[in-house]
Amino acid sequence: MSRYEEAYAAWRNDPEGWWLEAARGIDWACPPSRAFDPSLGLYGRWFPDGRLNTCHNALDRHVAAGRGAQAALIYDSPMTGRKERISYAALQGRVARLAGALAARGIGRGERVIIYMPMVPEAVIAMLACARLGAIHSVVFGGFAAAELAARIEDATPKAIISASCGLEPGRIVAYKPLLDAAIGMAAHKPDFCLILQREQARCEMIPGRDLDYAEVEAAGAPHPCVEVAATDPLYILYTSGTTGKPKGILRDNGGHAVALHRSMSMIYGMAAGEAFWAASDVGWVVGHSYIVYAPLLAGCTSILYEGKPVGTPDPGAFWRVCAEHGVKLLFTAPTAIRAIKKEDPEGRHLARHDLSKLEALYLAGERCDPPTAEWAAEKLGKPVVDHWWQTETGWPITAGFREFGLFPPRPGAGGKPTPGFEVRVLDAAGQELPRGREGALVVKLPLPPGCAPTLWNADARYREAYLSTFPGHYDTSDAGMIDEEGFVWVMGRTDDIINVAGHRLSTGAMEEVLASHRDVAECAVVGAADALKGQVPVGLVVLKAGVNREEAEVARELVALVRERIGPVAAFKDARVVPRLPKTRSGKILRATIRKIADGQAYSVPPTIDDPAILEEIAAVLGRAHA
Ligand code: COA
Ligand code: AMP
């Protein structure tokens, strides 16, 4: 038996004991007497009688143990030229003061706070300040439009919003404040107050009586101690794309999250306290929550907070420069970032200029990694490249390679093997388990391990319906794939309308809702077409209403602008085409999978249920003509 197999078997033989042992890595105000109670919640709850504070575990306990002077965060911003080292003691001080200021304004346990911020230390401080108070944060990614922010304000009903005057994208300043004001204007719920970080790149007007200056408020706050909460109390809500325009509020608890993330740092990434870890993502995504903020700090590591891009800030050597300068031991990013670097520096000339002797491995996730990208990185770096599979819902990897147990030999295209805690199965449509090598629905046998979402914010029924109802006794990942003879899990693609664009999770259904709202559109379909850089990009096909006789290019421009305005630039929706009709089954279902194949230039078979096969040629002509 390999060390991995031994560890996996140890968990399977005694999950209760395994997780109670893992829980010892966390400081508890009241240690849990049992790991799991199957009678609670939708599928059971973890550490039901444990009590703790996540911020204490991320900061205070390290300061108390003598790590106060060690860097907790290294902020490196090629966008502004700023670099800042924030020690554990300094971060604890700032977080405690902000927590005090929030508490003085009525933020307490269970209260929601929305954080709409770029990649600045204050975003991390705001998250940890909420955790310190037992308040529930909800971070909204900066690339979303006002309407998306409004939907989150409406659902989370926050008492406060913490934001900044602007974000910085290459070549443009993203003014956050007008988006924030518009979102608050749109939402029925209004926050009591907003804290606004004034960035010198673009200061903003404040609304008297509602907006307060973040820096002044933090500086004046009286340090607040950590508030003890139940392990099952929520730590945060993170909205993610669902199959409709209404985002799903993924809920994370305190106890299971702390235990799972802390355990993952050594088990998966081979990290120990004092070492530098870099997740090149954004705090607005789950990777940012888990592996920029919580996991590295829970483990006493130094976490890199990078405000920049893989290329263009200033060159494709940016990632390697950061790794070399800060002694990064493990880099985690999305395959799309590596594709972007490879495209601009195929020979690895930039890479060769940096001392990467401290870097031990590159981990990839967020989308399927195409083998040439993994192979290129492995060859140029001369280090292991490990693909691992996870979702916002799970909060940490379902499958991975495990540095603690010794990495598996490279298998580009596969996502590793199941993490102890996850029992992954492949089922057919009828819920029967498929043999090794056969592709079907990837599911996880219940219960999900600690760290995974116990439910959706205020939406138990939606959680049950979205994840638990299709295959009773299992969590449906909505990914399709297979497990090969040696137990590697291959994730092939989503079974729903979610697409992955540059590692960003988006719903084509939400884009269709926007297109359908245009006055000239009768019906539409959005599919994810393969893209060499971003993995997938959305392509919209629209049928105009009878009698509309407008320039097609003009309508297309309006549709592109509409998606940007309603969902945001992150949707990367740049391609809308007018078609005479959409291919449908006789019962009226749009044949999106066939459209996708046509968009990708792949061979397609004519579905037997199609109402009129000639439509496929019309679609191919429109897509082909525009491609030419
Ligand atoms: N705030 C405001 N706008 C943002 C934004 C943010 N935080 N993040 C992205 N955008 C904008 C971009 O500026 C771009 O706008 P544009 O249409 O005006 O050019 C648009 O959203 C699309 O962004 P993106 O899809 O990221 O494309 P890009 O061309 O700017 O960059 C990559 C391409 C590959 C370099 C970039 O996507 C990348 O670094 N990806 C890694 C993703 C990642 O880390 N994912 C997390 C999972 S691990
Ligand atoms: P998100 O919730 O944004 O993390 O997106 C989760 C989805 O991204 C998964 O359901 C998969 O479809 C895809 N994904 C994430 N990691 C991988 C991976 N390593 N391989 C294949 N697909 C992945």
XYZ file of C-alpha atoms and ligand atoms in Angstrom:
699
model
C 0.000 0.000 0.000
C 1.286 3.472 -0.847
C 1.349 6.160 1.825
C -1.569 7.811 0.086
C -3.553 4.577 0.148
C -2.741 4.088 3.803
C -3.916 7.596 4.651
C -7.077 7.259 2.597
C -7.835 3.898 4.199
C -7.186 5.330 7.664
C -9.779 8.018 7.044
C -12.295 5.548 5.570
C -11.942 3.082 8.401
C -12.484 5.700 11.075
C -13.693 9.060 9.754
C -14.706 10.214 13.237
C -11.262 9.503 14.671
C -9.485 10.893 11.616
C -11.291 14.222 11.817
C -10.983 14.513 15.594
C -7.250 14.040 15.140
C -7.210 16.748 12.423
C -9.183 19.013 14.774
C -6.214 19.002 17.140
C -4.480 21.380 14.727
C -6.959 24.063 15.772
C -7.238 26.000 19.059
C -10.709 25.504 20.499
C -12.395 27.540 23.200
C -14.344 24.363 23.772
C -12.960 21.290 21.968
C -15.487 19.160 20.089
C -16.426 15.930 21.840
C -17.433 14.376 18.528
C -16.583 15.057 14.902
C -19.933 14.591 13.222
C -23.640 14.573 14.016
C -25.634 13.013 11.150
C -28.931 14.197 12.603
C -28.257 17.903 12.066
C -28.595 20.047 8.952
C -29.144 18.736 5.445
C -26.621 15.903 5.611
C -25.165 16.258 9.118
C -22.915 18.882 10.723
C -19.241 18.845 11.704
C -17.919 19.432 15.215
C -21.420 20.257 16.511
C -20.396 21.066 20.084
C -17.023 22.691 19.345
C -16.502 26.407 19.979
C -13.710 28.556 18.550
C -12.807 31.737 16.753
C -11.317 31.515 13.264
C -9.449 34.838 13.522
C -7.834 33.703 16.767
C -6.593 30.629 14.933
C -5.367 32.680 11.969
C -3.604 35.411 13.956
C -3.666 35.597 17.749
C -2.442 32.122 18.469
C 0.579 32.594 16.205
C 1.461 35.881 17.889
C 1.098 34.193 21.281
C 3.357 31.382 20.085
C 6.140 33.819 19.130
C 5.441 34.348 15.435
C 4.501 38.024 15.890
C 7.448 39.326 13.893
C 7.016 36.879 10.995
C 5.342 38.187 7.847
C 1.720 37.114 7.707
C 1.030 38.939 4.458
C 3.302 40.227 1.743
C 1.426 42.663 -0.429
C 3.058 42.956 -3.839
C 1.323 45.278 -6.277
C 2.910 45.863 -9.657
C -0.238 47.890 -10.407
C 0.850 50.576 -7.926
C 4.523 49.763 -7.408
C 3.825 49.141 -3.706
C 5.276 46.309 -1.690
C 4.460 45.871 1.955
C 5.326 43.283 4.549
C 2.729 42.942 7.306
C 3.787 40.899 10.319
C 1.444 38.667 12.283
C 1.533 41.150 15.172
C 0.798 44.108 12.902
C -1.999 42.282 11.117
C -3.514 41.235 14.429
C -3.397 44.868 15.609
C -5.075 46.220 12.481
C -7.721 43.490 12.421
C -8.504 43.989 16.122
C -8.906 47.742 15.622
C -11.158 47.380 12.621
C -13.188 44.785 14.528
C -13.527 47.252 17.395
C -14.695 49.973 15.031
C -17.236 47.657 13.438
C -18.476 46.429 16.816
C -18.922 50.019 17.952
C -21.212 50.496 14.950
C -23.384 47.525 15.752
C -21.708 44.679 13.885
C -21.840 41.543 15.965
C -22.156 37.817 15.728
C -24.260 36.658 12.772
C -24.460 40.145 11.221
C -23.556 40.297 7.515
C -20.898 42.563 6.004
C -20.293 42.795 2.264
C -16.709 43.378 1.186
C -16.336 44.763 -2.326
C -12.646 45.450 -2.681
C -9.676 45.046 -4.966
C -6.577 43.051 -3.990
C -5.380 45.249 -1.139
C -4.428 44.241 2.427
C -7.552 45.987 3.717
C -9.694 43.332 1.998
C -7.982 40.640 4.081
C -8.182 42.799 7.210
C -11.912 43.291 6.662
C -12.502 39.551 6.259
C -10.565 38.712 9.404
C -12.226 41.522 11.383
C -15.612 39.997 10.583
C -14.335 36.562 11.602
C -13.040 38.077 14.848
C -16.529 39.306 15.704
C -18.388 36.216 14.535
C -19.915 38.403 11.817
C -20.471 36.834 8.391
C -18.556 38.358 5.494
C -19.512 38.151 1.883
C -16.791 39.203 -0.532
C -17.900 40.267 -4.003
C -15.402 40.050 -6.867
C -14.480 43.432 -8.353
C -15.161 42.411 -11.951
C -18.912 42.145 -11.370
C -21.325 44.867 -12.395
C -23.576 46.900 -10.097
C -26.576 44.646 -10.735
C -24.664 41.581 -9.522
C -23.557 43.456 -6.415
C -27.145 44.575 -5.875
C -28.381 40.973 -6.047
C -25.875 40.030 -3.333
C -26.830 43.007 -1.146
C -30.449 42.013 -1.455
C -29.809 38.393 -0.544
C -27.275 38.886 2.265
C -28.947 42.023 3.742
C -25.659 43.383 5.136
C -25.548 45.951 7.899
C -22.305 47.343 6.470
C -20.405 47.366 3.195
C -16.635 47.762 3.083
C -15.340 48.983 -0.239
C -12.677 51.076 -1.920
C -12.616 54.048 -4.235
C -11.142 52.024 -7.086
C -9.616 48.872 -8.438
C -6.788 48.812 -10.940
C -6.839 46.856 -14.170
C -4.090 47.173 -16.766
C -4.723 50.363 -18.680
C -7.781 51.439 -16.726
C -8.940 52.459 -13.296
C -12.124 50.706 -12.216
C -14.079 53.249 -10.194
C -15.785 51.117 -7.555
C -17.754 53.865 -5.874
C -20.216 54.582 -8.724
C -20.833 50.818 -8.953
C -21.385 50.612 -5.200
C -23.732 53.605 -5.179
C -25.696 52.208 -8.118
C -25.951 48.792 -6.468
C -27.208 50.236 -3.186
C -29.655 52.320 -5.194
C -30.990 49.211 -6.949
C -31.243 46.961 -3.898
C -34.328 47.063 -1.693
C -32.110 46.506 1.346
C -29.836 49.376 2.431
C -26.739 49.023 4.620
C -26.483 51.205 7.742
C -23.050 52.433 6.700
C -20.185 51.969 4.249
C -16.464 52.109 4.932
C -14.591 53.351 1.888
C -10.858 52.928 1.428
C -9.652 55.997 -0.447
C -6.951 54.911 -2.885
C -4.734 57.650 -4.224
C -5.119 56.431 -7.842
C -8.732 57.701 -7.818
C -10.344 59.156 -4.747
C -14.129 59.296 -4.597
C -16.921 61.443 -3.234
C -18.395 60.267 0.048
C -22.096 60.286 0.845
C -22.455 62.112 4.172
C -24.254 60.115 6.816
C -23.606 56.822 5.047
C -19.964 56.656 3.982
C -17.014 56.704 6.356
C -13.315 56.833 5.579
C -11.926 53.338 6.071
C -8.453 54.442 7.183
C -9.783 56.864 9.806
C -12.250 54.338 11.147
C -9.657 51.564 11.409
C -7.085 53.844 13.054
C -9.576 55.009 15.665
C -10.970 51.569 16.515
C -10.480 50.191 20.014
C -8.919 46.714 19.705
C -11.591 44.053 20.020
C -10.933 40.538 21.316
C -11.981 37.411 19.446
C -15.607 36.418 19.947
C -16.174 32.738 20.635
C -18.640 31.158 18.191
C -20.076 27.699 17.578
C -18.166 25.577 15.083
C -21.388 25.388 13.103
C -21.863 29.184 13.004
C -21.349 30.700 9.564
C -17.998 32.301 8.769
C -18.842 33.590 5.325
C -21.184 33.571 2.367
C -19.604 33.462 -1.079
C -21.934 33.892 -4.014
C -21.251 31.787 -7.052
C -22.913 31.278 -10.394
C -25.867 28.965 -10.369
C -27.987 27.831 -13.260
C -30.102 30.977 -13.176
C -29.317 34.651 -12.890
C -29.787 34.410 -9.114
C -26.403 33.569 -7.590
C -26.074 30.874 -4.951
C -24.916 31.996 -1.514
C -22.443 29.268 -0.601
C -22.213 29.129 3.180
C -19.075 28.180 5.097
C -19.006 27.312 8.776
C -16.219 28.152 11.240
C -15.139 24.838 12.725
C -15.138 22.432 9.787
C -13.542 25.087 7.599
C -10.684 25.756 10.006
C -9.982 22.044 10.523
C -10.104 21.107 6.829
C -8.039 24.044 5.577
C -5.444 23.676 8.283
C -5.087 19.960 7.515
C -4.910 20.624 3.768
C -1.844 22.849 4.065
C 0.426 20.031 5.149
C -1.395 17.113 3.540
C -1.858 18.552 0.046
C 0.683 21.339 -0.272
C 3.379 20.141 2.125
C 3.527 23.524 3.866
C 4.770 24.230 7.382
C 4.574 27.353 9.559
C 7.041 30.054 8.559
C 7.061 29.159 4.848
C 5.789 31.353 1.998
C 2.698 30.272 0.057
C 1.211 32.055 -2.923
C -2.223 31.532 -4.385
C -2.263 33.801 -7.432
C -5.993 34.335 -7.466
C -8.345 37.023 -6.150
C -9.937 37.323 -2.715
C -13.266 37.501 -4.545
C -13.040 33.819 -5.501
C -13.036 30.742 -3.331
C -9.355 30.099 -4.037
C -8.657 33.530 -2.615
C -10.783 32.915 0.485
C -9.260 29.544 1.196
C -5.670 29.901 0.034
C -4.796 33.590 0.090
C -6.466 34.282 3.410
C -7.540 31.462 5.679
C -5.444 28.349 5.068
C -1.978 29.964 4.961
C -2.732 32.006 8.072
C -4.288 29.079 9.928
C -1.055 27.225 9.224
C 1.222 30.106 10.301
C 2.605 30.601 6.791
C 3.385 33.822 4.953
C 0.773 34.508 2.289
C 1.414 36.595 -0.819
C -1.273 39.075 -1.847
C -0.565 40.022 -5.453
C -2.326 42.859 -7.239
C -1.343 42.238 -10.815
C -1.660 39.858 -13.736
C 0.436 36.975 -15.011
C 1.399 38.983 -18.096
C 1.703 42.674 -18.843
C 2.486 43.758 -15.266
C 5.035 44.326 -16.602
C 5.962 41.106 -18.420
C 5.425 37.328 -18.455
C 8.143 36.962 -15.812
C 5.940 38.612 -13.143
C 4.968 35.356 -11.394
C 8.550 34.124 -11.330
C 9.775 37.479 -10.032
C 7.290 37.304 -7.132
C 8.224 33.698 -6.348
C 11.936 34.523 -6.325
C 11.647 37.765 -4.388
C 9.491 36.401 -1.596
C 10.918 32.900 -1.426
C 7.635 31.255 -2.395
C 7.671 27.521 -1.685
C 4.415 26.690 -3.389
C 2.559 28.527 -6.148
C -1.098 27.882 -6.846
C -2.856 29.392 -9.853
C -5.262 28.693 -12.701
C -4.074 26.965 -15.907
C -5.215 30.021 -17.877
C -2.548 32.118 -16.149
C 0.130 29.622 -17.223
C -1.270 29.602 -20.779
C -1.021 33.401 -20.832
C 2.617 33.245 -19.669
C 3.471 30.452 -22.104
C 1.981 32.381 -24.993
C 4.195 35.402 -24.351
C 7.284 33.540 -23.209
C 7.225 30.139 -24.885
C 10.953 29.600 -24.428
C 10.806 30.450 -20.733
C 13.394 33.231 -21.095
C 11.805 35.356 -18.378
C 11.516 32.362 -16.127
C 15.209 31.590 -16.512
C 16.133 35.030 -15.154
C 14.736 34.339 -11.688
C 16.051 32.257 -8.832
C 13.309 29.719 -8.257
C 15.346 27.467 -5.993
C 12.852 27.829 -3.126
C 9.838 26.945 -5.277
C 8.986 23.273 -4.818
C 5.787 22.783 -6.805
C 3.104 24.423 -8.909
C -0.531 23.526 -8.186
C -3.278 24.271 -10.693
C -7.070 24.426 -10.369
C -10.156 26.341 -11.401
C -10.661 24.716 -14.785
C -9.537 21.613 -16.628
C -5.804 21.780 -17.290
C -4.882 20.874 -20.841
C -1.866 18.525 -20.810
C 0.412 20.723 -23.001
C 0.156 23.544 -20.448
C 1.030 21.275 -17.526
C 3.852 19.687 -19.512
C 5.283 23.063 -20.536
C 5.291 24.315 -16.944
C 6.831 21.097 -15.626
C 9.577 21.206 -18.226
C 10.425 24.878 -17.836
C 10.256 24.871 -14.043
C 11.772 21.467 -13.529
C 9.343 21.024 -10.610
C 6.205 18.965 -10.097
C 3.025 20.433 -11.570
C -0.058 19.166 -9.787
C -3.611 19.541 -11.053
C -6.313 19.410 -8.390
C -10.062 19.653 -8.643
C -12.426 21.626 -6.492
C -15.394 23.954 -6.407
C -16.626 26.969 -4.512
C -19.054 24.630 -2.762
C -16.356 22.307 -1.417
C -13.949 25.093 -0.421
C -10.941 22.798 -0.705
C -9.770 20.102 -3.100
C -11.935 17.062 -3.816
C -9.025 15.406 -5.598
C -5.354 16.315 -5.549
C -1.769 15.201 -5.347
C -0.524 15.026 -1.764
C 2.943 16.228 -0.889
C 2.686 14.785 2.613
C 2.250 11.274 1.223
C 4.565 11.659 -1.790
C 3.295 12.971 -5.132
C 1.839 10.623 -7.740
C 3.792 10.239 -10.987
C 2.647 12.969 -13.418
C -0.576 12.207 -15.269
C -1.408 15.350 -17.279
C -5.149 15.716 -17.800
C -6.141 13.962 -14.568
C -7.057 15.864 -11.410
C -5.311 13.554 -8.930
C -6.906 11.118 -6.500
C -9.637 11.682 -3.907
C -8.644 13.660 -0.856
C -9.185 11.759 2.402
C -12.664 12.883 3.416
C -14.107 12.687 -0.103
C -15.507 9.431 -1.463
C -15.795 10.114 -5.189
C -17.978 7.934 -7.408
C -19.051 7.955 -11.045
C -22.749 7.331 -11.617
C -24.888 6.879 -14.698
C -28.108 8.837 -15.228
C -30.043 6.234 -13.252
C -27.717 6.562 -10.277
C -25.914 3.247 -10.829
C -22.203 3.245 -10.117
C -20.136 2.915 -13.279
C -17.012 0.767 -13.538
C -13.523 2.278 -13.763
C -12.855 3.973 -17.074
C -16.487 4.822 -17.841
C -17.586 8.436 -17.955
C -20.588 9.647 -15.983
C -21.663 12.089 -13.294
C -18.989 12.746 -10.669
C -20.558 12.638 -7.209
C -19.338 12.555 -3.628
C -20.901 10.106 -1.215
C -22.474 11.942 1.719
C -21.507 13.288 4.086
C -19.276 15.901 2.531
C -16.181 16.410 4.700
C -15.589 19.420 6.942
C -14.997 22.665 5.073
C -17.675 21.990 2.461
C -20.821 24.097 2.338
C -23.431 22.737 4.760
C -26.136 24.704 2.940
C -26.868 27.902 0.981
C -27.559 31.158 2.794
C -31.256 31.130 3.707
C -31.930 28.504 1.046
C -31.915 24.945 2.386
C -34.436 23.824 -0.224
C -32.343 25.186 -3.093
C -29.277 23.385 -1.770
C -31.204 20.123 -1.518
C -32.581 20.499 -4.997
C -29.321 21.639 -6.621
C -26.945 19.147 -5.018
C -28.663 16.352 -3.125
C -31.802 15.387 -5.022
C -30.425 13.983 -8.308
C -28.488 11.109 -6.743
C -29.893 10.330 -3.282
C -27.169 9.852 -0.690
C -24.681 11.786 -2.808
C -23.567 15.340 -3.482
C -23.806 16.019 -7.209
C -20.744 18.007 -8.318
C -22.333 18.856 -11.705
C -19.045 17.791 -13.233
C -18.774 14.815 -15.559
C -15.766 12.565 -15.665
C -14.337 9.173 -14.875
C -12.046 7.319 -12.519
C -9.331 5.350 -14.298
C -7.958 1.907 -13.428
C -5.391 3.383 -11.067
C -7.874 5.574 -9.248
C -7.072 8.920 -10.881
C -10.102 11.147 -11.331
C -10.540 12.806 -14.724
C -12.826 15.837 -14.760
C -14.126 16.359 -18.278
C -16.658 19.201 -18.039
C -19.826 20.489 -16.455
C -23.196 18.818 -16.832
C -25.021 22.126 -16.312
C -24.806 25.568 -17.905
C -21.699 26.691 -16.015
C -18.668 27.632 -18.106
C -15.151 28.456 -16.981
C -13.724 31.562 -18.590
C -10.101 32.334 -17.659
C -10.643 30.363 -14.450
C -13.744 32.415 -13.648
C -16.985 30.533 -13.107
C -19.892 31.936 -15.100
C -23.415 30.884 -15.930
C -24.487 30.897 -19.561
C -28.075 30.836 -18.257
C -27.495 34.181 -16.551
C -26.107 35.593 -19.813
C -29.131 34.259 -21.694
C -31.403 36.075 -19.249
C -29.599 39.320 -20.088
C -29.739 38.768 -23.871
C -33.422 37.833 -23.682
C -34.165 41.141 -21.958
C -33.068 43.108 -25.057
C -36.100 44.541 -26.791
C -35.248 43.080 -30.208
C -34.407 39.545 -29.077
C -36.999 36.804 -29.505
C -34.855 33.948 -28.218
C -31.237 33.147 -27.585
C -28.645 30.609 -26.552
C -25.232 31.146 -24.978
C -22.618 28.412 -25.113
C -19.003 28.177 -24.018
C -16.735 27.816 -27.049
C -13.196 26.506 -26.666
C -10.547 29.221 -26.425
C -6.806 28.695 -26.542
C -6.090 31.222 -23.770
C -9.158 31.402 -21.557
C -10.215 27.773 -21.859
C -13.736 28.778 -22.785
C -15.382 32.005 -23.932
C -19.106 32.673 -24.192
C -20.705 32.937 -27.622
C -24.276 34.200 -27.861
C -26.677 33.336 -30.654
C -29.831 35.420 -30.896
C -32.947 35.274 -33.022
C -34.463 38.695 -33.565
C -38.162 39.371 -33.126
C -40.277 39.291 -36.274
C -40.296 42.669 -37.974
C -36.999 43.841 -36.455
C -34.974 45.022 -39.354
C -31.833 46.485 -37.851
C -28.161 46.247 -38.681
C -27.081 42.954 -37.123
C -23.701 44.299 -36.049
C -25.366 47.123 -34.166
C -27.631 44.756 -32.241
C -24.615 42.586 -31.474
C -22.728 45.604 -30.075
C -25.695 46.468 -27.854
C -25.882 42.904 -26.572
C -22.181 42.847 -25.704
C -22.568 46.145 -23.853
C -25.664 44.876 -22.037
C -23.927 41.793 -20.624
C -20.994 43.939 -19.517
C -23.369 46.367 -17.842
C -25.514 43.724 -16.104
C -23.015 40.963 -15.253
C -19.690 42.751 -15.603
C -16.465 42.724 -17.599
C -15.515 39.392 -16.022
C -18.163 37.680 -18.187
C -15.815 38.349 -21.135
C -18.858 38.321 -23.396
C -17.631 39.750 -26.695
C -19.286 37.604 -29.319
C -23.003 37.876 -30.157
C -24.361 36.713 -33.508
C -27.749 36.950 -35.104
C -29.091 33.671 -36.485
C -32.335 32.997 -38.347
C -33.440 30.197 -35.991
C -32.101 28.067 -33.142
C -31.817 24.288 -33.375
C -34.328 22.595 -31.097
C -35.697 19.208 -30.279
C -39.256 18.465 -31.291
C -40.271 19.265 -27.715
C -38.687 22.728 -28.005
C -35.428 22.240 -26.071
C -32.526 24.218 -27.520
C -29.679 21.906 -28.587
C -26.857 23.774 -26.853
C -24.390 20.880 -26.884
C -24.670 20.669 -30.663
C -24.264 24.441 -31.004
C -21.131 24.219 -28.873
C -19.648 21.559 -31.113
C -20.348 23.696 -34.160
C -18.779 26.724 -32.471
C -15.666 24.644 -31.713
C -15.507 23.423 -35.320
C -15.905 19.829 -34.086
C -17.679 17.074 -35.959
C -21.268 16.752 -34.774
C -23.951 14.216 -35.363
C -27.444 15.366 -36.181
C -29.508 14.643 -33.055
C -32.390 12.293 -33.916
C -34.796 14.465 -31.935
C -34.059 17.664 -33.887
C -37.077 19.348 -35.424
C -35.289 20.594 -38.555
C -31.692 19.470 -39.331
C -31.181 22.246 -41.912
C -30.880 24.745 -39.042
C -27.514 23.274 -38.064
C -26.043 24.285 -41.396
C -27.412 27.792 -40.979
C -25.746 28.037 -37.568
C -22.469 26.656 -38.938
C -22.602 29.246 -41.710
C -23.119 32.115 -39.264
C -20.391 30.920 -36.900
C -18.062 29.993 -39.750
C -18.615 33.212 -41.632
C -17.825 35.300 -38.630
C -14.797 33.149 -37.761
C -13.336 33.618 -41.232
N -12.110 44.171 -11.386
C -12.578 44.758 -12.506
N -12.475 44.204 -13.726
C -11.863 43.021 -13.824
C -11.356 42.338 -12.706
C -11.497 42.968 -11.442
N -11.057 42.403 -10.318
N -10.809 41.184 -13.114
C -10.960 41.118 -14.448
N -11.595 42.229 -14.874
C -11.911 42.592 -16.256
C -10.673 42.646 -17.106
O -10.053 43.912 -17.028
C -11.238 42.396 -18.486
O -11.820 43.614 -18.926
P -11.786 44.044 -20.476
O -12.906 43.287 -21.117
O -12.061 45.512 -20.402
O -10.447 43.712 -21.016
C -12.393 41.434 -18.229
O -12.720 41.580 -16.835
C -12.076 39.988 -18.495
O -11.020 39.602 -17.643
P -10.197 38.258 -17.809
O -11.127 37.201 -18.304
O -9.471 37.993 -16.558
O -9.230 38.521 -19.028
P -7.911 39.349 -19.178
O -7.700 39.395 -20.654
O -7.950 40.629 -18.434
O -6.773 38.438 -18.516
C -5.728 36.378 -17.887
C -6.535 37.110 -18.942
C -5.558 34.926 -18.277
C -4.354 37.029 -17.768
C -6.461 36.492 -16.545
O -7.756 36.051 -16.709
C -5.889 35.743 -15.381
O -4.928 36.114 -14.754
N -6.564 34.667 -14.998
C -6.288 33.891 -13.813
C -7.620 33.736 -13.157
C -7.595 33.292 -11.747
O -6.667 33.526 -11.027
N -8.692 32.658 -11.362
C -8.957 32.258 -10.026
C -9.130 30.777 -9.904
S -7.666 29.999 -9.296
P -15.309 27.320 -8.962
O -16.502 27.079 -8.126
O -15.224 28.677 -9.536
O -14.036 26.908 -8.245
O -15.439 26.369 -10.228
C -15.601 25.001 -10.025
C -15.594 24.290 -11.329
O -14.375 24.519 -12.024
C -15.661 22.796 -11.165
O -16.979 22.336 -10.985
C -15.043 22.310 -12.457
O -15.963 22.344 -13.509
C -13.974 23.337 -12.712
N -12.694 22.895 -12.160
C -12.071 23.349 -11.070
N -10.887 22.740 -10.912
C -10.759 21.865 -11.921
C -9.750 20.915 -12.319
N -8.625 20.790 -11.640
N -9.989 20.163 -13.415
C -11.125 20.298 -14.120
N -12.098 21.172 -13.814
C -11.925 21.954 -12.728
